Rosetta silent file (secondary structure, phi, psi, omega in degrees, C-alpha in Angstrom):
SEQUENCE: MIKFFRKIRQKLLSENKFSKYLIYAFGEITLVVIGILIALQINNWNETQKEKTKLNNILNIVKSDLIKDTLKISFPIKYYEKKNALLSKIIEREDSKSELNAVNELNFKSYSSNLNILTNHEEFYMQSKGIKLLQNLSMNSSFEKDTLINNLIEHHSVYENFFKYDNEEMGNLTKKNIEEDSKYSWFIDRINKNYNRNMFVYHYGDTFKRKSARFRIFSKQFLGDLRNYDSIAKSYIYRIEKRLEKNNKNTI
SCORE:     score description
SCORE:     0.000 S_00000001
   1 L     0.000  -48.596 -176.270  -21.622   45.785   18.627 S_00000001
   2 H   -62.300  -39.989  175.721  -22.379   44.505   15.083 S_00000001
   3 H   -60.778  -37.935  179.084  -22.892   40.970   16.435 S_00000001
   4 H   -59.511  -49.369  179.822  -25.299   42.294   18.972 S_00000001
   5 H   -63.771  -42.133 -179.713  -27.498   43.953   16.373 S_00000001
   6 H   -60.952  -40.445  179.422  -27.376   40.820   14.126 S_00000001
   7 H   -64.456  -39.433  177.970  -28.615   38.624   16.920 S_00000001
   8 H   -66.177  -39.612  178.809  -31.579   40.939   17.550 S_00000001
   9 H   -62.308  -48.811 -179.633  -32.485   40.886   13.815 S_00000001
  10 H   -56.980  -41.911 -179.880  -32.222   37.128   13.648 S_00000001
  11 H   -66.368  -40.699  178.434  -34.430   36.738   16.693 S_00000001
  12 H   -62.324  -41.581 -176.814  -37.133   39.110   15.402 S_00000001
  13 H   -68.995  -39.111 -176.680  -37.175   37.354   11.980 S_00000001
  14 H   -72.085  -18.853 -179.176  -37.322   33.812   13.534 S_00000001
  15 L  -100.383    6.476  178.980  -40.310   34.904   15.679 S_00000001
  16 L    61.556   30.989 -179.210  -42.131   36.323   12.659 S_00000001
  17 L   -99.828   69.457 -174.168  -42.388   39.747   14.312 S_00000001
  18 H   -56.948  -47.454 -173.979  -42.077   41.583   11.011 S_00000001
  19 H   -61.242  -44.473  179.958  -43.588   44.881   12.146 S_00000001
  20 H   -66.445  -28.116  179.267  -41.221   45.023   15.135 S_00000001
  21 H   -68.902  -42.903 -178.853  -38.358   44.193   12.780 S_00000001
  22 H   -60.629  -42.916  176.860  -39.227   47.095   10.505 S_00000001
  23 H   -56.817  -46.811 -175.913  -39.224   49.455   13.571 S_00000001
  24 H   -63.537  -44.926 -177.699  -35.903   48.056   14.665 S_00000001
  25 H   -64.956  -33.618 -179.553  -34.403   48.385   11.165 S_00000001
  26 H   -69.542  -41.057  178.241  -35.569   51.970   10.853 S_00000001
  27 H   -68.708  -34.252  178.347  -34.024   52.790   14.223 S_00000001
  28 H   -65.717  -41.449 -179.830  -30.684   51.018   13.148 S_00000001
  29 H   -62.161  -44.562 -179.847  -30.612   53.035    9.943 S_00000001
  30 H   -57.643  -46.953 -179.774  -31.327   56.254   11.939 S_00000001
  31 H   -62.602  -38.269  175.282  -28.375   55.440   14.258 S_00000001
  32 H   -60.955  -46.240 -174.459  -26.115   54.851   11.220 S_00000001
  33 H   -67.251  -44.167 -179.578  -27.210   58.111    9.612 S_00000001
  34 H   -65.857  -30.669  177.733  -26.670   60.023   12.948 S_00000001
  35 H   -69.134  -42.610 -178.844  -23.148   58.412   13.303 S_00000001
  36 H   -60.385  -48.857 -178.610  -22.328   59.442    9.783 S_00000001
  37 H   -62.080  -38.894  176.463  -23.466   63.055   10.383 S_00000001
  38 H   -58.894  -46.217 -179.833  -21.567   63.178   13.633 S_00000001
  39 H   -57.730  -45.055  178.632  -18.469   61.918   11.832 S_00000001
  40 H   -60.253  -39.732 -179.214  -18.925   64.549    9.121 S_00000001
  41 H   -69.461  -42.702  174.067  -19.310   67.335   11.643 S_00000001
  42 H   -53.222  -48.979  176.491  -16.177   66.194   13.492 S_00000001
  43 H   -59.312  -43.103  178.583  -14.327   66.103   10.139 S_00000001
  44 H   -67.347  -39.104  179.263  -15.529   69.573    9.167 S_00000001
  45 H   -61.823  -44.179 -176.824  -14.642   70.868   12.676 S_00000001
  46 H   -66.306  -38.218  179.513  -11.157   69.409   12.332 S_00000001
  47 H   -65.517  -41.804  179.056  -10.737   70.917    8.783 S_00000001
  48 H   -62.837  -40.414  176.260  -11.929   74.264   10.058 S_00000001
  49 H   -61.931  -39.693 -179.441   -9.334   74.118   12.857 S_00000001
  50 H   -64.256  -41.706  177.617   -6.653   73.253   10.427 S_00000001
  51 H   -63.796  -42.060  179.774   -7.675   76.259    8.267 S_00000001
  52 H   -64.242  -44.226  178.403   -7.625   78.559   11.266 S_00000001
  53 H   -63.064  -33.688  173.517   -4.299   77.312   12.341 S_00000001
  54 H   -65.320  -43.984 -178.776   -2.888   77.899    8.836 S_00000001
  55 H   -62.500  -50.239 -179.709   -4.384   81.369    8.822 S_00000001
  56 H   -52.837  -41.546 -177.807   -2.862   82.138   12.254 S_00000001
  57 H   -68.507  -40.613 -175.924    0.604   81.043   11.029 S_00000001
  58 H   -69.413  -42.325  174.466    0.295   83.145    7.911 S_00000001
  59 H   -54.913  -40.474 -177.833   -1.025   86.240    9.901 S_00000001
  60 H   -64.469  -38.327 -179.633    2.087   85.883   12.141 S_00000001
  61 H   -69.299  -40.991  177.497    4.289   86.027    9.003 S_00000001
  62 H   -60.619  -48.297 -178.821    2.363   89.048    7.736 S_00000001
  63 H   -56.743  -52.300 -178.026    2.701   90.664   11.082 S_00000001
  64 H   -58.402  -39.823 -179.476    6.542   90.006   11.158 S_00000001
  65 H   -64.051  -43.749 -176.959    6.816   91.509    7.627 S_00000001
  66 H   -66.735  -38.544  175.729    4.963   94.715    8.679 S_00000001
  67 H   -61.915  -41.388  179.649    7.132   95.033   11.741 S_00000001
  68 H   -64.231  -37.573 -178.548   10.252   94.811    9.536 S_00000001
  69 H   -66.248  -44.674 -176.131    8.757   97.351    7.173 S_00000001
  70 H   -68.674  -24.917  177.368    8.054   99.877    9.996 S_00000001
  71 H   -78.906  -44.551 -177.940   11.541   99.454   11.329 S_00000001
  72 H   -69.391  -33.314 -175.030   13.219   99.731    7.863 S_00000001
  73 L   -70.543  -19.432 -177.677   11.045  102.638    6.739 S_00000001
  74 H   -60.840  -32.695 -179.212   12.320  105.033    9.428 S_00000001
  75 H   -66.785  -54.239 -173.742   15.558  105.658    7.591 S_00000001
  76 H   -62.890  -32.491 -176.636   14.118  106.723    4.134 S_00000001
  77 H   -68.913  -46.543  176.805   11.515  108.861    6.046 S_00000001
  78 H   -60.415  -41.614 -177.023   14.353  110.765    7.979 S_00000001
  79 H   -62.533  -45.588  179.615   16.359  110.865    4.800 S_00000001
  80 H   -79.526  -22.395  169.655   13.619  112.589    2.679 S_00000001
  81 H   -66.571  -43.219  178.205   12.677  114.794    5.520 S_00000001
  82 H   -65.808  -48.147 -170.691   16.215  116.191    5.665 S_00000001
  83 H   -64.777  -37.145  179.331   16.584  116.235    1.905 S_00000001
  84 H   -71.228  -30.948 -177.084   13.219  118.195    1.452 S_00000001
  85 H   -74.304  -35.993  178.912   14.209  120.671    4.111 S_00000001
  86 H   -71.959  -39.715  179.444   17.598  121.324    2.326 S_00000001
  87 H   -59.604  -42.860  178.850   15.825  121.519   -1.079 S_00000001
  88 H   -63.585  -36.304  174.149   13.431  124.161    0.367 S_00000001
  89 H   -57.576  -44.444 -176.617   16.395  126.216    1.600 S_00000001
  90 H   -68.300  -43.786 -177.854   18.003  126.181   -1.866 S_00000001
  91 H   -61.984  -41.096 -171.739   14.643  127.075   -3.511 S_00000001
  92 H   -87.054  -16.411 -175.134   13.815  129.848   -1.060 S_00000001
  93 L   -67.407  136.069 -172.152   17.197  131.446   -0.565 S_00000001
  94 L   -96.100  -46.922 -173.321   17.259  135.029   -1.751 S_00000001
  95 L  -100.481   64.985 -175.725   20.859  136.339   -1.471 S_00000001
  96 H   -64.513  -42.845 -172.862   22.662  133.620   -3.466 S_00000001
  97 H   -60.190  -47.487 -179.256   25.259  136.044   -4.689 S_00000001
  98 H   -69.277  -29.888  170.673   26.578  137.021   -1.269 S_00000001
  99 H   -62.148  -44.515 -177.252   26.699  133.379   -0.272 S_00000001
 100 H   -66.545  -37.605 -176.986   28.609  132.521   -3.470 S_00000001
 101 H   -73.595  -18.314  177.555   31.133  135.306   -2.815 S_00000001
 102 H   -79.116  -17.348 -177.804   31.734  133.978    0.685 S_00000001
 103 L   -81.823  130.501  175.054   32.945  130.623   -0.705 S_00000001
 104 L  -142.304 -178.821 -174.439   36.745  130.283   -1.269 S_00000001
 105 L   -62.943  -22.328 -175.877   39.350  127.613   -1.509 S_00000001
 106 L   -89.588  -32.296 -169.431   39.867  127.508    2.296 S_00000001
 107 L  -113.712    4.831 -172.015   36.243  127.220    3.499 S_00000001
 108 H   -58.689  -28.704  176.296   34.465  125.537    0.452 S_00000001
 109 H   -58.410  -30.419 -172.346   33.969  122.216    2.315 S_00000001
 110 H   -76.518  -18.479 -175.184   31.619  123.826    4.729 S_00000001
 111 H  -102.338   -4.389 -168.460   29.479  124.975    1.712 S_00000001
 112 L   -95.531    0.346 -177.497   29.587  121.629   -0.252 S_00000001
 113 L   -59.748  -28.278 -176.460   26.990  119.607    1.696 S_00000001
 114 L   -94.606   -2.473 -168.412   24.256  120.342   -0.803 S_00000001
 115 L   -66.364  -28.422 -174.460   26.212  119.871   -3.989 S_00000001
 116 L  -106.241   14.577 -172.865   25.143  116.194   -4.496 S_00000001
 117 L   -61.845  -26.091 -174.858   21.586  116.651   -3.189 S_00000001
 118 L  -103.797    8.199  176.959   20.062  116.136   -6.675 S_00000001
 119 L  -119.569   16.332  175.955   22.299  113.145   -7.642 S_00000001
 120 L  -143.224  157.341  178.390   21.421  110.683   -4.848 S_00000001
 121 L  -158.887  172.257 -177.626   18.225  109.135   -3.481 S_00000001
 122 L  -126.304  130.669 -179.194   16.992  106.425   -1.204 S_00000001
 123 L   -99.475  161.209  176.574   14.764  103.505   -2.242 S_00000001
 124 L  -141.616  130.212  178.577   12.227  101.472   -0.285 S_00000001
 125 L  -128.706  137.509  178.169   10.797   98.005   -0.912 S_00000001
 126 L   -81.500  155.697  178.536    8.146   96.227    1.108 S_00000001
 127 L   -77.853  137.542 -172.769    8.278   92.721    2.560 S_00000001
 128 L  -127.052   -6.173 -175.210    5.972   90.388    0.432 S_00000001
 129 H   -53.333  -50.281 -174.944    6.451   86.898    1.807 S_00000001
 130 H   -72.600  -40.017 -179.842    3.407   86.842    4.146 S_00000001
 131 H   -62.684  -33.958  177.423    1.071   88.572    1.621 S_00000001
 132 H   -63.283  -43.421  174.671    1.871   86.125   -1.092 S_00000001
 133 H   -59.821  -42.721  178.736    0.874   83.296    1.290 S_00000001
 134 H   -62.753  -41.104  178.858   -2.275   85.224    2.254 S_00000001
 135 H   -64.648  -42.126  176.353   -3.236   85.687   -1.409 S_00000001
 136 H   -60.257  -43.694 -179.634   -2.874   81.863   -2.007 S_00000001
 137 H   -63.201  -48.775 -179.648   -4.912   81.139    1.087 S_00000001
 138 H   -59.927  -28.006 -177.115   -7.745   83.580    0.157 S_00000001
 139 H   -83.307  -23.754 -172.140   -7.970   82.041   -3.363 S_00000001
 140 L  -119.704   23.684 -177.308   -8.269   78.475   -2.158 S_00000001
 141 L  -156.458  179.333 -178.894  -10.347   78.587    0.989 S_00000001
 142 H   -74.491   -0.973 -179.485  -13.381   80.142    2.748 S_00000001
 143 H   -86.787    5.624 -179.909  -11.344   83.154    3.790 S_00000001
 144 H   -63.006  -23.450  174.815  -11.742   84.864    0.514 S_00000001
 145 H   -95.958   10.046  178.759  -14.431   87.067    1.936 S_00000001
 146 L   -72.510  117.519 -171.838  -12.511   87.885    5.039 S_00000001
 147 H   -59.505  -40.992 -176.429  -12.407   91.730    5.435 S_00000001
 148 H   -69.880  -46.565  174.948   -8.942   91.899    7.117 S_00000001
 149 H   -54.074  -47.886 -170.777   -7.381   89.572    4.517 S_00000001
 150 H   -72.054  -39.826 -179.536   -8.782   91.393    1.628 S_00000001
 151 H   -64.367  -37.236  175.911   -7.727   94.839    3.127 S_00000001
 152 H   -60.796  -46.101 -177.974   -4.191   93.588    3.779 S_00000001
 153 H   -62.980  -44.060 -174.047   -3.950   92.286    0.180 S_00000001
 154 H   -68.833  -50.750 -173.955   -5.467   95.422   -1.341 S_00000001
 155 H   -62.504  -39.320 -177.142   -3.347   97.998    0.695 S_00000001
 156 H   -65.790  -34.565  176.538   -0.188   96.012   -0.100 S_00000001
 157 H   -66.807  -42.024 -179.376   -0.901   96.066   -3.791 S_00000001
 158 H   -57.868  -54.615 -177.913   -1.655   99.717   -3.737 S_00000001
 159 H   -70.527  -29.435  173.635    1.580  100.690   -1.864 S_00000001
 160 H   -55.061  -48.876  175.680    3.596   98.226   -3.771 S_00000001
 161 H   -61.980  -45.517  178.119    2.641  100.199   -6.926 S_00000001
 162 H   -53.856  -49.857 -173.122    3.232  103.566   -5.174 S_00000001
 163 H   -75.813  -29.505  174.127    6.773  102.586   -4.179 S_00000001
 164 H   -63.027  -40.535  179.926    7.568  101.060   -7.527 S_00000001
 165 H   -71.719  -44.316 -179.155    6.647  104.394   -9.185 S_00000001
 166 H   -59.022  -47.840  177.157    8.504  106.414   -6.515 S_00000001
 167 H   -59.030  -44.264 -179.258   11.674  104.367   -6.797 S_00000001
 168 H   -63.735  -46.673  179.101   11.617  104.525  -10.511 S_00000001
 169 H   -62.007  -45.924 -178.687   10.959  108.263  -10.700 S_00000001
 170 H   -68.656  -33.755  177.604   13.596  109.180   -8.167 S_00000001
 171 H   -65.941  -43.001  179.140   16.058  106.790   -9.877 S_00000001
 172 H   -63.485  -49.694  179.384   15.325  108.322  -13.344 S_00000001
 173 H   -65.339  -37.908  174.748   15.623  111.895  -12.084 S_00000001
 174 H   -59.391  -53.297 -178.368   18.856  111.113  -10.154 S_00000001
 175 H   -56.498  -42.155 -177.460   20.242  109.454  -13.201 S_00000001
 176 H   -65.182  -47.307  177.618   19.260  112.427  -15.576 S_00000001
 177 H   -64.315  -32.399  168.842   20.864  114.882  -13.225 S_00000001
 178 H   -60.566  -43.206  178.518   24.133  112.987  -13.035 S_00000001
 179 H   -62.506  -39.568 -179.035   24.223  112.766  -16.836 S_00000001
 180 H   -68.252  -50.375 -175.800   23.606  116.579  -17.195 S_00000001
 181 H   -58.625  -37.968 -177.656   26.233  117.366  -14.456 S_00000001
 182 L   -61.846  -15.870  177.691   28.787  115.144  -16.084 S_00000001
 183 L   -80.091  -12.078 -179.828   28.946  117.391  -19.068 S_00000001
 184 L   -80.836  146.630  177.814   30.352  120.278  -16.924 S_00000001
 185 L   -70.736  -21.125  177.619   34.145  120.701  -16.528 S_00000001
 186 L   -83.259   -8.417 -172.447   33.807  120.901  -12.762 S_00000001
 187 H   -56.132  -41.493 -178.008   32.088  117.476  -12.398 S_00000001
 188 H   -66.820  -38.344  176.664   35.316  115.625  -11.714 S_00000001
 189 H   -59.798  -41.682  179.523   36.305  118.232   -9.091 S_00000001
 190 H   -64.752  -42.489  179.246   33.015  117.630   -7.343 S_00000001
 191 H   -64.573  -39.845 -176.276   33.471  113.898   -7.305 S_00000001
 192 L   -88.314    2.199  176.571   37.047  114.312   -5.861 S_00000001
 193 L    58.097   43.868  175.276   35.750  117.059   -3.485 S_00000001
 194 L  -101.374  156.587  178.760   38.160  119.612   -4.916 S_00000001
 195 L   -71.908  133.318  172.556   37.505  123.358   -5.036 S_00000001
 196 L  -151.080  116.238 -173.161   36.201  124.791   -8.330 S_00000001
 197 H   -66.994  -29.967  178.435   34.559  128.100   -8.394 S_00000001
 198 H   -62.883  -35.263  177.075   32.584  127.367  -11.503 S_00000001
 199 H   -65.479  -36.167  176.312   30.932  124.484   -9.633 S_00000001
 200 H   -76.530  -33.596  173.334   29.628  126.801   -6.915 S_00000001
 201 H   -53.034  -50.339 -175.751   28.528  129.360   -9.573 S_00000001
 202 H   -67.478  -47.690 -176.919   26.299  126.653  -11.017 S_00000001
 203 H   -74.164   -1.909  169.677   24.944  125.423   -7.661 S_00000001
 204 L  -111.769    9.913 -173.855   23.989  128.970   -6.603 S_00000001
 205 L   -99.503  174.437 -179.506   22.428  129.735   -9.914 S_00000001
 206 H   -64.221  -31.513 -177.916   18.831  129.660  -11.186 S_00000001
 207 H   -66.399  -45.440  176.154   19.196  126.519  -13.174 S_00000001
 208 H   -64.468  -34.164  173.660   20.023  124.519  -10.029 S_00000001
 209 H   -61.339  -41.414  179.358   17.192  126.130   -8.176 S_00000001
 210 H   -70.465  -34.680  179.002   14.683  125.087  -10.827 S_00000001
 211 H   -69.866  -27.897  178.347   16.078  121.556  -10.868 S_00000001
 212 H   -70.261  -43.972  177.384   15.734  121.563   -7.067 S_00000001
 213 H   -61.422  -37.975  177.738   12.064  122.576   -7.266 S_00000001
 214 H   -70.283  -41.916 -177.746   11.380  119.732   -9.636 S_00000001
 215 H   -65.260  -34.195 -177.203   13.266  117.265   -7.545 S_00000001
 216 H   -71.469  -24.574  176.833   11.396  118.324   -4.461 S_00000001
 217 H   -61.657  -49.154 -175.992    8.002  117.565   -6.067 S_00000001
 218 H   -73.646  -31.741 -172.840    8.935  113.839   -6.435 S_00000001
 219 H   -73.726  -38.653  173.865   10.800  113.751   -3.183 S_00000001
 220 H   -70.044  -37.135  175.414    7.766  115.102   -1.163 S_00000001
 221 H   -63.028  -44.904  179.285    5.504  112.637   -2.906 S_00000001
 222 H   -62.950  -41.725  177.903    7.829  109.782   -1.892 S_00000001
 223 H   -64.048  -34.960  176.401    7.954  111.061    1.660 S_00000001
 224 H   -70.393  -39.400  173.084    4.161  111.245    1.757 S_00000001
 225 H   -63.630  -39.372  178.625    3.869  107.652    0.626 S_00000001
 226 H   -65.872  -44.549 -177.423    6.396  106.458    3.156 S_00000001
 227 H   -68.205  -42.305 -179.577    4.615  108.221    6.093 S_00000001
 228 H   -60.241  -50.434 -178.223    1.201  106.942    4.942 S_00000001
 229 H   -65.247  -35.684  177.331    2.353  103.396    4.680 S_00000001
 230 H   -58.508  -44.393 -178.277    4.205  103.493    7.952 S_00000001
 231 H   -70.149  -42.222 -179.819    0.923  104.638    9.659 S_00000001
 232 H   -65.572  -45.082 -176.761   -1.211  101.922    7.796 S_00000001
 233 H   -60.375  -43.457  175.748    1.322   99.189    8.516 S_00000001
 234 H   -62.411  -37.309  178.279    1.223  100.000   12.284 S_00000001
 235 H   -69.433  -37.387  175.155   -2.503   99.932   12.276 S_00000001
 236 H   -66.652  -38.118  175.938   -2.539   96.524   10.538 S_00000001
 237 H   -52.012  -53.314 -179.535   -0.073   95.200   13.130 S_00000001
 238 H   -58.841  -42.829 -172.709   -2.595   96.119   15.828 S_00000001
 239 H   -74.315  -35.756  179.865   -5.549   94.606   13.877 S_00000001
 240 H   -64.467  -50.015 -179.213   -3.636   91.313   13.257 S_00000001
 241 H   -54.879  -35.001 -173.888   -2.785   91.027   16.968 S_00000001
 242 H   -80.640  -28.470  174.656   -6.385   91.479   17.929 S_00000001
 243 H   -68.651  -43.566  176.315   -7.485   88.779   15.318 S_00000001
 244 H   -61.081  -34.902  176.240   -4.947   86.346   16.659 S_00000001
 245 H   -65.386  -45.830  175.319   -6.092   86.818   20.181 S_00000001
 246 H   -57.153  -47.107 -176.100   -9.662   86.185   19.030 S_00000001
 247 H   -67.786  -32.799  173.667   -8.790   83.185   17.026 S_00000001
 248 H   -68.962  -34.790  178.897   -6.747   81.674   19.930 S_00000001
 249 H   -71.389  -41.885  179.734   -9.650   82.108   22.382 S_00000001
 250 H   -62.542  -29.285  179.495  -11.994   80.497   19.935 S_00000001
 251 H   -75.129  -41.069  178.130   -9.705   77.558   19.466 S_00000001
 252 L   -69.731    0.000    0.000   -9.477   76.964   23.216 S_00000001
């Protein structure tokens, strides 16, 4: 092709057809420019496709993380639902004295299910692998203004802080209750699941009821955060699936 254009140039110059040569030269330059533009466009298209493929891969990881979260979160939700129901019964019970008098050395095990309710808790941590990849992608590409990506990153950050606070507060409160209970003479009997009337006197008293009310405040907050995140995570799984379908259609 290059030899062909060279022969045409030489022929025009040898025949002193300068004006025609200029027209030809302009046409040749135009073709070169068009070729460069086409090459750039193809290159840009290829880069865009690579970015989309990378985004699709990361969105699949984020989706997988969210699915794991929604499966894992079911246990702490049920755990705090049950715990809050038991705490409510403790706080709202009116005839504690008659219940206390019904407890004896033969049947105490049937009354001991709530004894450790203020000294244990369940933690929850979110999956973060996909979000970290998404954060890096949004910082280094044209996807930084993508609404879905920004929403995913924002909500993950918000609930990561919520659960950090919930885990710490429940952990600190549980630790404090254990430290306070360890000062009582009946503490060892509770650990060993032995009968001790003083232990039941304490657990049916006003002090335990007040501590239960405080514990329920943080327990209900944790449960609310767990439920909200579960709902949001499921909605994002749906949104990601729709985006992946759209991206795949556009790629085809």
